[in-house]
Amino acid sequence: MQARKIPKHLQKYTVKQEYHNYTAINHAVWRYVMRQNHHTLKDFAHEAYTDGLKASGITIDRLPDVEEMNQCLAPFGWGAATIDGFIPGVAFFEFQANGILPVVAEIRKLENIQYTPAPDIIHEAAGHAPILCDEKYSEYVKLFGEIGKKAIATKEEHDLFEAVRSYSNLLEKGSATDEKISEAKRKIDEVAATIKGISEAERISRLYWWTVEYGLIGELDHPKIYGAGLLSSVSEGRNALSAEVEKIQYDLQTMINTGFDITKPQPQLFVCDSFEQLIEGVKEFAMEMAFMKGGTESLEKARQSANVATVEYSSGLQVTGVINELLYNDNNEAVYIKMSGPTALAYQSCELPGHGTETHQEGFGAPIGRLKDVESPLECLTEEELANLGIVINRDCLLTFESGVEVKGTVQSMVKQDQKIQIISFTDCLVTYQGQILFAPDWGIYDMAVGECIPSVYAGAADGEAYYTVEVGSQTATEHSIVSSPLEDLYQQIRDVREKKPENSVSVIESVWRKLGSGYKNDWLLRLEVVELLKENNWLPSLQEEVHRDLKRLQKESDELEVLISRGVQII
């Protein structure tokens, strides 16, 4: 089966993995987390996870090659693509709706081995990919993508996303000063304070968090883990099933009203009965979203987002752009839409010829509603009914809407799809509402969208391939560590011993140990790798004891090291 292709407008978020740039320390971090999680979770994770590890092209001993994952996931209707850190929610969900798992190319640093708030390859590849091989769960994630990509966020939430992205990147990069980190955290608090109410985008992100990221499944007293955040975190994966974490029965309303903090362990988790329950839950949630409800309330959500959204008229016409103003009648119902900047018109998610952003570069405006004293909606009128109203090519006409909007001009052309009029274009056109000029004759051609009502409004573009400017993704992921250091060389030597078994393996290990002792007294992970090789091959029992003593010394340095080392030794 052929691997999934990435839509052109999503390619700007992708990067080349540059697999050769991963260091031996990167591979060691991956190996430690995978061994820990496999050892700990093999009895507590949903069976689809352990079954899917190998099937998804993931191994314990080395970082995954995303191209290999792409091929391995193809039989399950999925592919994989490398991205560079946080991407907008609409784009993230669109990847998933297209059956593409976005995998962050970066891997957490050794000092963040237990958990990182920034997305990384351990979380995306080891957490998400294996369980996608389960047919019903795969259906859920794709469906969630289809619904999630349409969720409308507020402008303040878009600003908060940018602030959180900056903060998490600073934490993971490790080079930022405490002052910069504190400043970034203050920025998050600042922006968060401006958010009033909870948007549908925030609610659906909570549903995603408590299911796809941190979900449990089965019996409330003895659940299994399926959430990627738990399957990829050494600390939270172990603690998830402990009595310290409250287990709550899956309940849609409770979940969408329960917030989360990505920088802290979760105090409670939700337990679903089955993946079928997840599917029914997200379908139920969708019924309350703007893309299902439409109307003035949904238009107002899109206006408040100050981001690209699509408005669908009852004629089937889809108008994509940024809503900057709505005009209302006395009943507070929207009767006219104004969009700013590039706007495009589409039908069935395909841009209409001659109605792309090049034509509507400076914005777009159109009325909503019925014509005054006309029984049928304008989009449904017959040729005879149109003629009676003067809507005939090359003839002047005056259209008065029930709202009071008036359109006066010469009919130039009409666009009709599936027996419904979608656009009437006018020259020498004047559009007014309550004395306000909405379009003047010297502004050019007025392309009037036609529709009695607005049944759907959603985030993003109707035809993303046509609407968005296609940008080439970065050549490589940000700040990969490609300069070899003496410590990296020591890790590589041990890795070569494990994978290649050279004849001088013992002398290599002895040499590495001497250099560790003299120059890297606080590196615990390579010491674990050394003692593992010695024990596996029954080499140098006296050196094994010496390394163990040194590891015990490091365990006393901090509570975190005590936990990391003791868990590593336990597996060995």
PDB file of C-alpha atoms in Angstrom, residues 207 209-211 214-224 226 230 240-259 266-274 277-278:
ATOM      1  CA  LEU A 207     -11.546  16.158  24.994  1.00  0.00           C
ATOM      2  CA  TRP A 209      -6.224  15.684  26.005  1.00  0.00           C
ATOM      3  CA  TRP A 210      -8.306  13.433  28.257  1.00  0.00           C
ATOM      4  CA  THR A 211      -8.654  10.739  25.585  1.00  0.00           C
ATOM      5  CA  TYR A 214      -4.184  10.886  28.715  1.00  0.00           C
ATOM      6  CA  GLY A 215      -6.920   8.315  28.283  1.00  0.00           C
ATOM      7  CA  LEU A 216      -7.558   5.093  30.205  1.00  0.00           C
ATOM      8  CA  ILE A 217      -9.853   2.285  29.074  1.00  0.00           C
ATOM      9  CA  GLY A 218     -11.674  -0.628  30.691  1.00  0.00           C
ATOM     10  CA  GLU A 219     -12.905  -1.088  34.242  1.00  0.00           C
ATOM     11  CA  LEU A 220     -12.715   1.913  36.539  1.00  0.00           C
ATOM     12  CA  ASP A 221     -10.808  -0.048  39.206  1.00  0.00           C
ATOM     13  CA  HIS A 222      -8.477  -1.832  36.765  1.00  0.00           C
ATOM     14  CA  PRO A 223      -8.100   0.300  33.632  1.00  0.00           C
ATOM     15  CA  LYS A 224      -5.512   0.021  30.882  1.00  0.00           C
ATOM     16  CA  TYR A 226      -4.043   4.059  25.777  1.00  0.00           C
ATOM     17  CA  LEU A 230       1.078   8.305  29.438  1.00  0.00           C
ATOM     18  CA  ALA A 240      -1.211   6.770  36.069  1.00  0.00           C
ATOM     19  CA  LEU A 241      -2.641   3.645  37.656  1.00  0.00           C
ATOM     20  CA  SER A 242      -1.653   4.503  41.225  1.00  0.00           C
ATOM     21  CA  ALA A 243      -4.184   5.513  43.870  1.00  0.00           C
ATOM     22  CA  GLU A 244      -2.679   9.031  43.854  1.00  0.00           C
ATOM     23  CA  VAL A 245      -4.351   9.750  40.509  1.00  0.00           C
ATOM     24  CA  GLU A 246      -8.155   9.974  40.652  1.00  0.00           C
ATOM     25  CA  LYS A 247      -9.976   7.790  38.099  1.00  0.00           C
ATOM     26  CA  ILE A 248     -13.230   9.220  36.743  1.00  0.00           C
ATOM     27  CA  GLN A 249     -15.735   7.441  34.501  1.00  0.00           C
ATOM     28  CA  TYR A 250     -15.830   8.823  30.935  1.00  0.00           C
ATOM     29  CA  ASP A 251     -18.334  11.677  30.824  1.00  0.00           C
ATOM     30  CA  LEU A 252     -18.312  14.110  27.906  1.00  0.00           C
ATOM     31  CA  GLN A 253     -19.506  17.185  29.774  1.00  0.00           C
ATOM     32  CA  THR A 254     -17.145  16.642  32.697  1.00  0.00           C
ATOM     33  CA  MET A 255     -14.175  16.212  30.358  1.00  0.00           C
ATOM     34  CA  ILE A 256     -14.787  19.284  28.228  1.00  0.00           C
ATOM     35  CA  ASN A 257     -15.213  21.351  31.403  1.00  0.00           C
ATOM     36  CA  THR A 258     -12.000  20.071  33.005  1.00  0.00           C
ATOM     37  CA  GLY A 259      -8.912  22.093  32.116  1.00  0.00           C
ATOM     38  CA  GLN A 266      -2.381  15.254  35.741  1.00  0.00           C
ATOM     39  CA  PRO A 267      -4.255  14.846  39.068  1.00  0.00           C
ATOM     40  CA  GLN A 268      -7.144  12.923  37.492  1.00  0.00           C
ATOM     41  CA  LEU A 269      -7.724  10.704  34.460  1.00  0.00           C
ATOM     42  CA  PHE A 270     -10.868   9.549  32.657  1.00  0.00           C
ATOM     43  CA  VAL A 271     -11.709   5.912  31.940  1.00  0.00           C
ATOM     44  CA  CYS A 272     -13.780   4.978  28.855  1.00  0.00           C
ATOM     45  CA  ASP A 273     -15.538   1.660  28.318  1.00  0.00           C
ATOM     46  CA  SER A 274     -14.355   1.173  24.744  1.00  0.00           C
ATOM     47  CA  GLN A 277     -17.616   5.112  23.285  1.00  0.00           C
ATOM     48  CA  LEU A 278     -14.949   7.615  22.239  1.00  0.00           C
TER      49      LEU A 278
END
